[in-house]
Tab-separated table of C-alpha atoms (C1' of nucleotides) in Angstrom:
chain	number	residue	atom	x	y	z
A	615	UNK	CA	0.000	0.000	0.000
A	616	UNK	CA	2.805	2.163	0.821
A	617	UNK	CA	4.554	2.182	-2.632
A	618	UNK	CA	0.507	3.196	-4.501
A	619	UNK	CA	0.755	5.871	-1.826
A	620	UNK	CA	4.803	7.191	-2.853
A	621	UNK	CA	3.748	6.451	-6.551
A	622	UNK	CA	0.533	8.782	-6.264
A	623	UNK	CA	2.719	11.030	-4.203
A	624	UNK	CA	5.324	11.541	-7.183
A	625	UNK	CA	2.584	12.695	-9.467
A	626	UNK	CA	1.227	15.410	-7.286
A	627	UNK	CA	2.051	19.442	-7.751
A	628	UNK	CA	4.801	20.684	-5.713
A	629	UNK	CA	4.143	23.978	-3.352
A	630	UNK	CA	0.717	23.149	-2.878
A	631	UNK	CA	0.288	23.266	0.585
A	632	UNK	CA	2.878	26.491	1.449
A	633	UNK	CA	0.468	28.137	-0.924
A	634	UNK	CA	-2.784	27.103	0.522
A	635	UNK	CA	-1.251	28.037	4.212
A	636	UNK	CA	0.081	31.573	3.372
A	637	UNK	CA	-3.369	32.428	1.381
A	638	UNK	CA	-5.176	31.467	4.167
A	639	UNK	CA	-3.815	33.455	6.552
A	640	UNK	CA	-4.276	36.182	4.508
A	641	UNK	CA	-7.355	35.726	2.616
A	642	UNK	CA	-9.242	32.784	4.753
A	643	UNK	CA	-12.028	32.867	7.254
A	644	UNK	CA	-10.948	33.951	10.408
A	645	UNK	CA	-14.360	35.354	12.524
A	646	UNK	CA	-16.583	31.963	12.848
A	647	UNK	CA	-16.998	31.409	16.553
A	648	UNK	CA	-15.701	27.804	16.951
A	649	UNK	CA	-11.777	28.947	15.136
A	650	UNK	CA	-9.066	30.536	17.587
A	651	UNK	CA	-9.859	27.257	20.037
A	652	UNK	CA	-8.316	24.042	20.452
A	653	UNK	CA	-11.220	23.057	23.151
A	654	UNK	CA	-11.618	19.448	21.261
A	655	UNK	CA	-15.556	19.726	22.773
A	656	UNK	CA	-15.859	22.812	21.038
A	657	UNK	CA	-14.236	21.923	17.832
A	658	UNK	CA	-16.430	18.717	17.745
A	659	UNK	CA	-19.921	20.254	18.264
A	660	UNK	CA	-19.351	22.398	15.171
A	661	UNK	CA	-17.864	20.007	13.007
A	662	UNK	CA	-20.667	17.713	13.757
A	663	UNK	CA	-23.354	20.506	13.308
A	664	UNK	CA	-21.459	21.282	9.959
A	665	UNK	CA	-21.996	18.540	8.252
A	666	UNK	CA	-23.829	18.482	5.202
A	667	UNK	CA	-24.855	22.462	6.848
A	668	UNK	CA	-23.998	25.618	5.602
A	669	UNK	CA	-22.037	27.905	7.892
A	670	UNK	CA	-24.603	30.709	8.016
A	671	UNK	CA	-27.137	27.909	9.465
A	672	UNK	CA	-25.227	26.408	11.859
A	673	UNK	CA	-24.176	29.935	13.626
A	674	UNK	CA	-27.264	30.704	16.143
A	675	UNK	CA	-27.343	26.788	16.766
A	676	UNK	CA	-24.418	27.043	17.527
A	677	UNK	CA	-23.511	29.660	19.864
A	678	UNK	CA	-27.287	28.619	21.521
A	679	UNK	CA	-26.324	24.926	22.022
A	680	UNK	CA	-23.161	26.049	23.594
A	681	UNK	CA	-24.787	28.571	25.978
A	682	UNK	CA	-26.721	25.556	27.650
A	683	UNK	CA	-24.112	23.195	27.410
A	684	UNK	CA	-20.309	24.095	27.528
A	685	UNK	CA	-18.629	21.196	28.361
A	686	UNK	CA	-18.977	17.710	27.795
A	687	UNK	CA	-19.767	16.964	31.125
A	688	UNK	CA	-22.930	18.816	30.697
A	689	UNK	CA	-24.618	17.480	27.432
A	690	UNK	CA	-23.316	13.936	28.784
A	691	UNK	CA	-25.938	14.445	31.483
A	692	UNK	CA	-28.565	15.987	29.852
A	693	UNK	CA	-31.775	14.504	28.702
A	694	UNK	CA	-32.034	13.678	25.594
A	695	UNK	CA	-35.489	15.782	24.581
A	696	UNK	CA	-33.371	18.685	25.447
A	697	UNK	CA	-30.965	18.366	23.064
A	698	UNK	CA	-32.829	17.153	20.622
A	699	UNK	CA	-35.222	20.365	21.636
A	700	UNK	CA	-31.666	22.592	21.049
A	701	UNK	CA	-31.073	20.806	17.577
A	702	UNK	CA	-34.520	20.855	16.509
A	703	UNK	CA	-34.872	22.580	12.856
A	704	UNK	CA	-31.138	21.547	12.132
A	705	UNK	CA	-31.886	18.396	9.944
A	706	UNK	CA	-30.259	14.905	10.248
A	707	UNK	CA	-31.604	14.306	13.731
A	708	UNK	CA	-28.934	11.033	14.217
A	709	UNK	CA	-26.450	13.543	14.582
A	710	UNK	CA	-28.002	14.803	17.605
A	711	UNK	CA	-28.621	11.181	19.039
A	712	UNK	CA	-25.506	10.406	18.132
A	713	UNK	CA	-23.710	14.003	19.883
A	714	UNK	CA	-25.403	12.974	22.478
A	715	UNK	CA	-24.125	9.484	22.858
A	716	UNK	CA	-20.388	10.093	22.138
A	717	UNK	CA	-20.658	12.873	25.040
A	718	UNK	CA	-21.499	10.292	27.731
A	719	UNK	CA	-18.828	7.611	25.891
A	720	UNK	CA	-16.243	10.068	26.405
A	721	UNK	CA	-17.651	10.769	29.756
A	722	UNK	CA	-17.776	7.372	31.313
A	723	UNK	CA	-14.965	5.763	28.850
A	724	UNK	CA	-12.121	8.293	28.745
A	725	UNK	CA	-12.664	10.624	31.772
A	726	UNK	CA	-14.334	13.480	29.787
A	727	UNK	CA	-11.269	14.109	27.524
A	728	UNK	CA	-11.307	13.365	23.919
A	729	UNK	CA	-9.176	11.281	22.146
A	730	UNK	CA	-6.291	12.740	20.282
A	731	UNK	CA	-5.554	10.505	17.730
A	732	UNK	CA	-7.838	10.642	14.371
A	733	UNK	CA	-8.210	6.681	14.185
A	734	UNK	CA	-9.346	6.619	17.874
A	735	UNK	CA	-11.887	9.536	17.241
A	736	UNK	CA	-13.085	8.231	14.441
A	737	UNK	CA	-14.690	5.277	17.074
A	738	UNK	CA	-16.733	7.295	18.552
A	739	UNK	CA	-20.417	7.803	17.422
A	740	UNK	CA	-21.034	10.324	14.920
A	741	UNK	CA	-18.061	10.839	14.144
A	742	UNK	CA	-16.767	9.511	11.463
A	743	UNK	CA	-13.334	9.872	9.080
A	744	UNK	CA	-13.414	13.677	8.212
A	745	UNK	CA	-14.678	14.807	11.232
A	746	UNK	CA	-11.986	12.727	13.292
A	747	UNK	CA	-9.479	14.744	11.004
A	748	UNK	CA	-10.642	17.583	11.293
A	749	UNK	CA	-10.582	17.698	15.180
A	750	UNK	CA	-7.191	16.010	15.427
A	751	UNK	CA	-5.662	18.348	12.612
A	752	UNK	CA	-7.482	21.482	14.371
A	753	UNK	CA	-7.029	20.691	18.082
A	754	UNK	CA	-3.396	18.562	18.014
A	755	UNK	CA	-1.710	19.279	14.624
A	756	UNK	CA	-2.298	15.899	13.673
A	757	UNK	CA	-0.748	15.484	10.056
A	758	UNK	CA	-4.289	14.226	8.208
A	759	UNK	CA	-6.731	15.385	5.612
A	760	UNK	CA	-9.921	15.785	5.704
A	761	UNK	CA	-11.958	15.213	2.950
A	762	UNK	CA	-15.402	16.797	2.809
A	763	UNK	CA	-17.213	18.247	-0.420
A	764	UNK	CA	-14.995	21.360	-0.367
A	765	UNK	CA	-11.833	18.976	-0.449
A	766	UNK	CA	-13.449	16.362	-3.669
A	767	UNK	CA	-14.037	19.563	-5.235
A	768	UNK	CA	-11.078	21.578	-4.962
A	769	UNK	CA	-8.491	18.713	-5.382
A	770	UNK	CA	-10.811	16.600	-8.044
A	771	UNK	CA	-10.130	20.352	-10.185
A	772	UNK	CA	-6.016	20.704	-9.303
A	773	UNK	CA	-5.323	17.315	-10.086
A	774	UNK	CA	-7.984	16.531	-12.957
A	775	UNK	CA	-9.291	13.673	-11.261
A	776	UNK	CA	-11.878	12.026	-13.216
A	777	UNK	CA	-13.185	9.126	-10.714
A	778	UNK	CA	-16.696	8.963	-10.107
A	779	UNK	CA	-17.476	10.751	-6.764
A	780	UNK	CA	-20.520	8.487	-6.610
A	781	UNK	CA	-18.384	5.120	-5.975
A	782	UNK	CA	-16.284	4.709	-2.713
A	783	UNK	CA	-13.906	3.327	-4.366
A	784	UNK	CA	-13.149	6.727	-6.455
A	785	UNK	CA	-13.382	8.886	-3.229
A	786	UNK	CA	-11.223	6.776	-1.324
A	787	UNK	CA	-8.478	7.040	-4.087
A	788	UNK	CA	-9.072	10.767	-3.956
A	789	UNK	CA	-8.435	10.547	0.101
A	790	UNK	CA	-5.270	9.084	-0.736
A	791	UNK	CA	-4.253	11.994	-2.645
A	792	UNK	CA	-5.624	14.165	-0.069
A	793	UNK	CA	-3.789	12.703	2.469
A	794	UNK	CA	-0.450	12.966	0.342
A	795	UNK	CA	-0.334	16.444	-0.247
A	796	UNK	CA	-0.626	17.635	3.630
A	797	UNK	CA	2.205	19.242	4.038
A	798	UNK	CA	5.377	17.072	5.188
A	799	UNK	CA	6.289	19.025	8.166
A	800	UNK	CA	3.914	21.009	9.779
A	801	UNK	CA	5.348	23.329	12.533
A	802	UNK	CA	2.858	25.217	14.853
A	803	UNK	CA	-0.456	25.706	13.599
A	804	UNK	CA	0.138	25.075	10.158
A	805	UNK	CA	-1.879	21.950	10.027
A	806	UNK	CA	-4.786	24.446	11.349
A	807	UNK	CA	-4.234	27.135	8.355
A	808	UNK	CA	-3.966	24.352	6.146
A	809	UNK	CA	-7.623	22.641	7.062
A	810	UNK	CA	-8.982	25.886	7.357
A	811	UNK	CA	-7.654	26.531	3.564
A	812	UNK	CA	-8.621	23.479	1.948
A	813	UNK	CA	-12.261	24.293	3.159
A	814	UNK	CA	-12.306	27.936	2.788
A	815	UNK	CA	-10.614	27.992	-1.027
A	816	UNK	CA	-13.694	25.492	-2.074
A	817	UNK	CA	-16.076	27.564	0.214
A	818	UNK	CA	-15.054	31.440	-1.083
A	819	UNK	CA	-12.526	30.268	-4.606
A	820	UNK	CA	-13.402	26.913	-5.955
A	821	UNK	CA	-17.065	27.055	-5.858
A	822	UNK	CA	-19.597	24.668	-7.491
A	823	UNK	CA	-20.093	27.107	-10.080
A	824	UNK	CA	-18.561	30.187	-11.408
A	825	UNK	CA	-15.173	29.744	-9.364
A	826	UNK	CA	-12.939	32.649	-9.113
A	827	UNK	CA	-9.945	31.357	-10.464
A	828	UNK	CA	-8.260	34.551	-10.929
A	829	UNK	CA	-8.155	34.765	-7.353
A	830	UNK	CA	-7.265	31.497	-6.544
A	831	UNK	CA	-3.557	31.253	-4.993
A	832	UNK	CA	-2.934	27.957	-6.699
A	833	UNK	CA	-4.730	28.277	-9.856
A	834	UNK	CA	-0.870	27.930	-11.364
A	835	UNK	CA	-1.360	24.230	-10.394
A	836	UNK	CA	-4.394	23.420	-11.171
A	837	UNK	CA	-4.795	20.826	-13.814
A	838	UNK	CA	-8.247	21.383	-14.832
A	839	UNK	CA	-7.811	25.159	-14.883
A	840	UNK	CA	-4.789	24.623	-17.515
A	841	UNK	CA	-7.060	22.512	-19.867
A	842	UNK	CA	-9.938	24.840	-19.256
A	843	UNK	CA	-12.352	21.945	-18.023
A	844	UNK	CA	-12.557	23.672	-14.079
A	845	UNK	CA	-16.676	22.707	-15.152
A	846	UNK	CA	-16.299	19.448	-15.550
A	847	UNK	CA	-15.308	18.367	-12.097
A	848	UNK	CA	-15.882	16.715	-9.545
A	849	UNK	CA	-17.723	13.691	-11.955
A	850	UNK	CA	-20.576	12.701	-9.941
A	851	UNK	CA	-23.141	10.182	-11.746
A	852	UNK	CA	-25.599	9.143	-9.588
A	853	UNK	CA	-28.434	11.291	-9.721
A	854	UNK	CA	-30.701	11.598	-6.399
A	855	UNK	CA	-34.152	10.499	-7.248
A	856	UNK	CA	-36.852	11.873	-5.270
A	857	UNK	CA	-40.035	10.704	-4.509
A	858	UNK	CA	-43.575	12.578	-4.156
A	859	UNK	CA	-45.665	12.122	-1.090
A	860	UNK	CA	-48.772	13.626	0.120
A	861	UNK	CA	-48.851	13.520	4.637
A	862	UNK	CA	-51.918	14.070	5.947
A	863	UNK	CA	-51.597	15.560	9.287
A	864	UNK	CA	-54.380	16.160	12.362
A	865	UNK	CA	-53.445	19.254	13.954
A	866	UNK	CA	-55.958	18.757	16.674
A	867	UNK	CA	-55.917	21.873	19.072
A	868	UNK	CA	-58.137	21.953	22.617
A	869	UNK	CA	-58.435	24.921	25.154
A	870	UNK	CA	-57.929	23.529	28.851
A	871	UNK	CA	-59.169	24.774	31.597
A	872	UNK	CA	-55.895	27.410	31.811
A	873	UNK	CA	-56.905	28.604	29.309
A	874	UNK	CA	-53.859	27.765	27.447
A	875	UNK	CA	-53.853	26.119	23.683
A	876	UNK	CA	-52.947	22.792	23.730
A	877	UNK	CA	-51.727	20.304	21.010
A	878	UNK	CA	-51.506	17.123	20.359
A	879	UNK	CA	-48.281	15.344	19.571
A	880	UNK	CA	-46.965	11.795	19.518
A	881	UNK	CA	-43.149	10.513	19.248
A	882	UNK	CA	-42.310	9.755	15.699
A	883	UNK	CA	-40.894	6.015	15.667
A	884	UNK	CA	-37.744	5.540	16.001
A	885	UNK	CA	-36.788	5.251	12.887
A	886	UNK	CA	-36.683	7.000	9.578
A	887	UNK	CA	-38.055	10.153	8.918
A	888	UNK	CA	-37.941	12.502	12.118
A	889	UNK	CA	-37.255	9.993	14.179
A	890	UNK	CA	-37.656	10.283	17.915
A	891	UNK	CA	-39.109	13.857	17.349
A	892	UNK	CA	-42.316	15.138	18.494
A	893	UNK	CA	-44.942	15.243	16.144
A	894	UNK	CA	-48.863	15.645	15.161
A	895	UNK	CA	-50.263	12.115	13.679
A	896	UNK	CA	-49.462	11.578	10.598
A	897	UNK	CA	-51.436	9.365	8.093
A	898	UNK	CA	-51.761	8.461	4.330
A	899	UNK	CA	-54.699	9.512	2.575
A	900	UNK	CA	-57.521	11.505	3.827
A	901	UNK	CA	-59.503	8.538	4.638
A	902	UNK	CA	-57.453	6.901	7.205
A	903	UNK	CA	-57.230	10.520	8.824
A	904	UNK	CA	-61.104	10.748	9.022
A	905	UNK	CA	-61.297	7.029	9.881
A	906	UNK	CA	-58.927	7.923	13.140
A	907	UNK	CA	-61.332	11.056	14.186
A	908	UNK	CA	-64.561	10.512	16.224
A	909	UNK	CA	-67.921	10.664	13.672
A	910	UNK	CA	-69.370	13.029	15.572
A	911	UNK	CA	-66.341	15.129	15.239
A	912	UNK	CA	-65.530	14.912	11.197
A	913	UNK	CA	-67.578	18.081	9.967
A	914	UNK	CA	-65.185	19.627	12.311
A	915	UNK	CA	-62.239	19.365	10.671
A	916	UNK	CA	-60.707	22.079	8.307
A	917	UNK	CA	-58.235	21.891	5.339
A	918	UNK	CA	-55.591	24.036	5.900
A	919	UNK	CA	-53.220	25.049	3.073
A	920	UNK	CA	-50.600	22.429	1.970
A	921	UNK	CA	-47.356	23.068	2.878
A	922	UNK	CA	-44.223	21.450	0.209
A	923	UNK	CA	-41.108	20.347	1.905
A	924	UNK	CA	-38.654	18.945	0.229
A	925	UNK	CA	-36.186	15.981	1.696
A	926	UNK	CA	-32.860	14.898	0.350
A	927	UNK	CA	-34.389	12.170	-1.248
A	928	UNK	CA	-38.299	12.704	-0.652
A	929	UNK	CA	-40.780	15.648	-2.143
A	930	UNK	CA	-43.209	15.705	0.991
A	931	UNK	CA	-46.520	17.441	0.383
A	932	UNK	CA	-48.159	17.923	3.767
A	933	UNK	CA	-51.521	18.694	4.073
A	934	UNK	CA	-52.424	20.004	7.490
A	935	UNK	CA	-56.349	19.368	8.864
A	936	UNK	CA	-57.189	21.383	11.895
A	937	UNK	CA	-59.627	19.798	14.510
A	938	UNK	CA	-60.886	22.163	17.325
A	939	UNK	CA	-62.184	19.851	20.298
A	940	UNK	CA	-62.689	19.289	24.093
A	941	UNK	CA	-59.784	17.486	26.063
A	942	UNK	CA	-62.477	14.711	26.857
A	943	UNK	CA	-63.184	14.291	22.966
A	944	UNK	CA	-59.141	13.250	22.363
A	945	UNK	CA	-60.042	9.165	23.111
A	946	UNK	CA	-59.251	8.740	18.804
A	947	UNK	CA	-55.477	8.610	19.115
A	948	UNK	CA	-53.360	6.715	21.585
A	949	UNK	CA	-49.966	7.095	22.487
A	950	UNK	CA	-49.825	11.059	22.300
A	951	UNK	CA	-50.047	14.105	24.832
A	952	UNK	CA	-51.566	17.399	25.144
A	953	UNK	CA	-48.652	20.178	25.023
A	954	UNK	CA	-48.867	23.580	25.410
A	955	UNK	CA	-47.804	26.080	23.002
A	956	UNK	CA	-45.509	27.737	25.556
A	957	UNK	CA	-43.768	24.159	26.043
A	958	UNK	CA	-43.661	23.542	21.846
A	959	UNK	CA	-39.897	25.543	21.904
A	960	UNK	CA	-39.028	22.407	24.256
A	961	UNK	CA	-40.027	19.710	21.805
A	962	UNK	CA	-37.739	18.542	19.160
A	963	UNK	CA	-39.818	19.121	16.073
A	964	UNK	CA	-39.475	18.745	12.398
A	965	UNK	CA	-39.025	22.552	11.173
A	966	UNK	CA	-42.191	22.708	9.172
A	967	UNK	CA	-44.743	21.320	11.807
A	968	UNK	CA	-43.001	24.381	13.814
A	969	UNK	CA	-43.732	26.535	10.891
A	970	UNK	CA	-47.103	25.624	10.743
A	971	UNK	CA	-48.134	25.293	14.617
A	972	UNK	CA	-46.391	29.001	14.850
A	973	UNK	CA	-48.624	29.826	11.714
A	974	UNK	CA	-51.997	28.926	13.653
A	975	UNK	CA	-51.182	30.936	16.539
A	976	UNK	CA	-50.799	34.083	14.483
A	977	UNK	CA	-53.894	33.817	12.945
A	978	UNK	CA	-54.537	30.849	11.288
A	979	UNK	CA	-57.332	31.895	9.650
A	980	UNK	CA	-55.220	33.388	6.890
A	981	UNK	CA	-54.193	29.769	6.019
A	982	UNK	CA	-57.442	28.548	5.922
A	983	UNK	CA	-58.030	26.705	2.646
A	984	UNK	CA	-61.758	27.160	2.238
A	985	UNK	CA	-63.349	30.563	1.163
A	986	UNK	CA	-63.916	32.910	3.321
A	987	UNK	CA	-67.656	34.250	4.073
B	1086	DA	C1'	-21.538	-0.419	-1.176
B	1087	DA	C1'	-25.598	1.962	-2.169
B	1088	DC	C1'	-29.029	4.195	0.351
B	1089	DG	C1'	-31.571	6.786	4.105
B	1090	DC	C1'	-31.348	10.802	6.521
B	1091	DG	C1'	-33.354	17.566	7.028
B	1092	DT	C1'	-33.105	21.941	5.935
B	1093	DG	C1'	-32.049	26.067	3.548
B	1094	DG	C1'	-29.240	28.629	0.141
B	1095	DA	C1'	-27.738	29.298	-4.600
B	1096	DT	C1'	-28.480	28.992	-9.465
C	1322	DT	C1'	-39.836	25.439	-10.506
C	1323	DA	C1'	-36.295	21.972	-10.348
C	1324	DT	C1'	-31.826	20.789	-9.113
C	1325	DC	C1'	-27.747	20.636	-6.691
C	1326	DC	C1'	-25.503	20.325	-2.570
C	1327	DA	C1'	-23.397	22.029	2.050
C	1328	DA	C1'	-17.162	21.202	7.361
C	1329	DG	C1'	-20.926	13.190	6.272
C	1330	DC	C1'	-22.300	9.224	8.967
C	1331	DG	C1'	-24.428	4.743	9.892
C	1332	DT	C1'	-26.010	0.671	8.130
DNA sequence: AACGCGTGGAT
DNA sequence: TATCCAAGCGT
């Protein structure tokens, strides 16, 4: 293995890295709130919130999520409907199981410190081979590439590589080459700059379309930029296919005696779609809906306007019916609870039954699908 | 090893 | 509007 890695080494543009380092530190992000820290707790909790997450998302997560929990020690004792209440509207809700898990694994397994070593981070839930570089490279200087979309893109452009980024057997190749070109001997923080680099040239330089290449501080090298095909990389085949749904959901809303609006929510299973968050009932087709609601409440019910949200790999329409009834009328569903809208901010929720609880509130009637009289 | 898993921004 | 995809991971 070692003589593929030497051969793939001798094939690779010289001064790569000294020019990614010194650009950075002139020309790279330096104000996002988890840099200037080698706290590995820190550095984790945004990598993890990062992934597959634009910056400009992740921000009031996370500065919020680090408010309530600052340490490891904290969110390792936590319950788990409060973080999942501080991640709620992030997407990719295993991360937060998973956050949550590694914290008490550290906790009880390695006396609250995290591992330093890449290979031994990368056993720890959620965490997987780029984020284990990342934190080692960030926090200890660790001599390892990451290799996120920024990285596939930048290097599949300065090296002309033409595997498919759809097989694993093409990205791992590219990791290889990734991994070759970190710089030899990294003194101080130059593993940091260099991290940062990679990820800020394809964030800011080498973007998915339109790159700036006349600002890019090694577009000298770059393979694709010297036979004018920068557009035709990263090759990526497989196509994401994504399916159409309609979700009937039964927004069924009661006054108690409080006075206080109520809803009522169940726990999603626990697995696929929103799983383990709180949510209204969700059914199929209209009929099953009306088949779950008391007869004597049906001419109750209103169609609310449809909401679209799109998944990665689903095209959701959800069509919201609003039921007005008394507490004692609620015997149609099992397994679900009334919660009040002041308690709905402490619910891990998918972000559009937020949207469109919030929406009721402030005057539902707007939404209201049938004609107004 | 391909697929499931959220949400929002950019084009 | 449709599509891509962003500091990917688990299975």
């Amino acid at each position: 293995m070692s003589s593929q890695l030497v051969g793939a080494g001798a094939d690779l543009p010289d001064g790569f890295a000294a020019e990614l380092i010194a650009w950075q530190r002139v020309h790279g992000r330096s104000g996002l709130p988890w840099q200037h820290t080698r706290d590995p707790y820190v550095v984790w909790l945004s990598e993890v919130m990062l992934q597959q997450t634009q910056v400009s998302t992740v921000l009031t997560y996370f500065l919020r999520f680090l408010l309530r929990f600052p340490d490891v020690q904290s969110l390792a004792s936590a319950p788990s409907d409060e973080v999942m209440a501080l991640w709620s509207g992030l997407g990719y809700y295993s991360r937060a199981r998973n956050l949550h898990r590694c914290a008490q694994v550290v906790v009880a397994e390695h006396g609250g410190a995290f591992p330093r070593s890449a290979r031994e981070l990368a056993l720890l839930p959620g965490i997987g081979e780029s984020t284990a570089a990342a934190i080692a490279a960030f926090c200890h200087g660790e001599r390892i590439s990451i290799l996120d979309g920024n990285v596939r893109r930048v290097l599949s452009r300065l090296l002309a590589f033409s595997g498919d980024m759809s097989q694993a057997s093409a990205q791992k190749a590219l990791g290889s080459l990734a991994q070759a070109l970190v710089p030899k001997t990294a003194a101080g923080d130059d593993m940091t700059a260099y991290t940062q680099g990679l990820m800020d040239l394809g964030a800011t330089i080498c973007t998915r379309s339109r790159p700036l290449c006349e600002r890019c501080p090694v577009s000298a090298l770059c393979r694709a930029r010297a036979a004018g095909t920068v557009d035709q990389f990263p090759v990526k085949t497989r196509k994401t296919q994504r399916r159409h749904e309609t979700w009937w959901l039964l927004l069924a809303r009661t006054v108690l005696a409080s006075g206080q609006t109520h809803w009522w929510l169940q726990r999603r299973p626990s697995q696929g779609i929103w799983a383990g968050l709180f949510c209204v009932p969700v059914f199929d087709s209209d009929l099953s809906l009306m088949e779950t609601v008391d007869a004597t409440q049906r001419d109750k019910l209103r169609l609310l306007e449809p909401i679209s949200h799109s998944l990665t790999h689903r095209e959701l329409r959800l069509q919201p019916m609003l039921l007005d009834c008394a507490e004692q009328d609620a015997g149609w569903v099992s397994n679900g609870q009334w919660v009040p809208e002041y308690a709905l901010h402490a619910h891990g929720m998918p972000a559009p039954l937020r949207t469109l609880l919030l929406a009721q509130r402030l005057g539902g009637g707007l939404q209201d699908a049938e004609p107004a009289r």
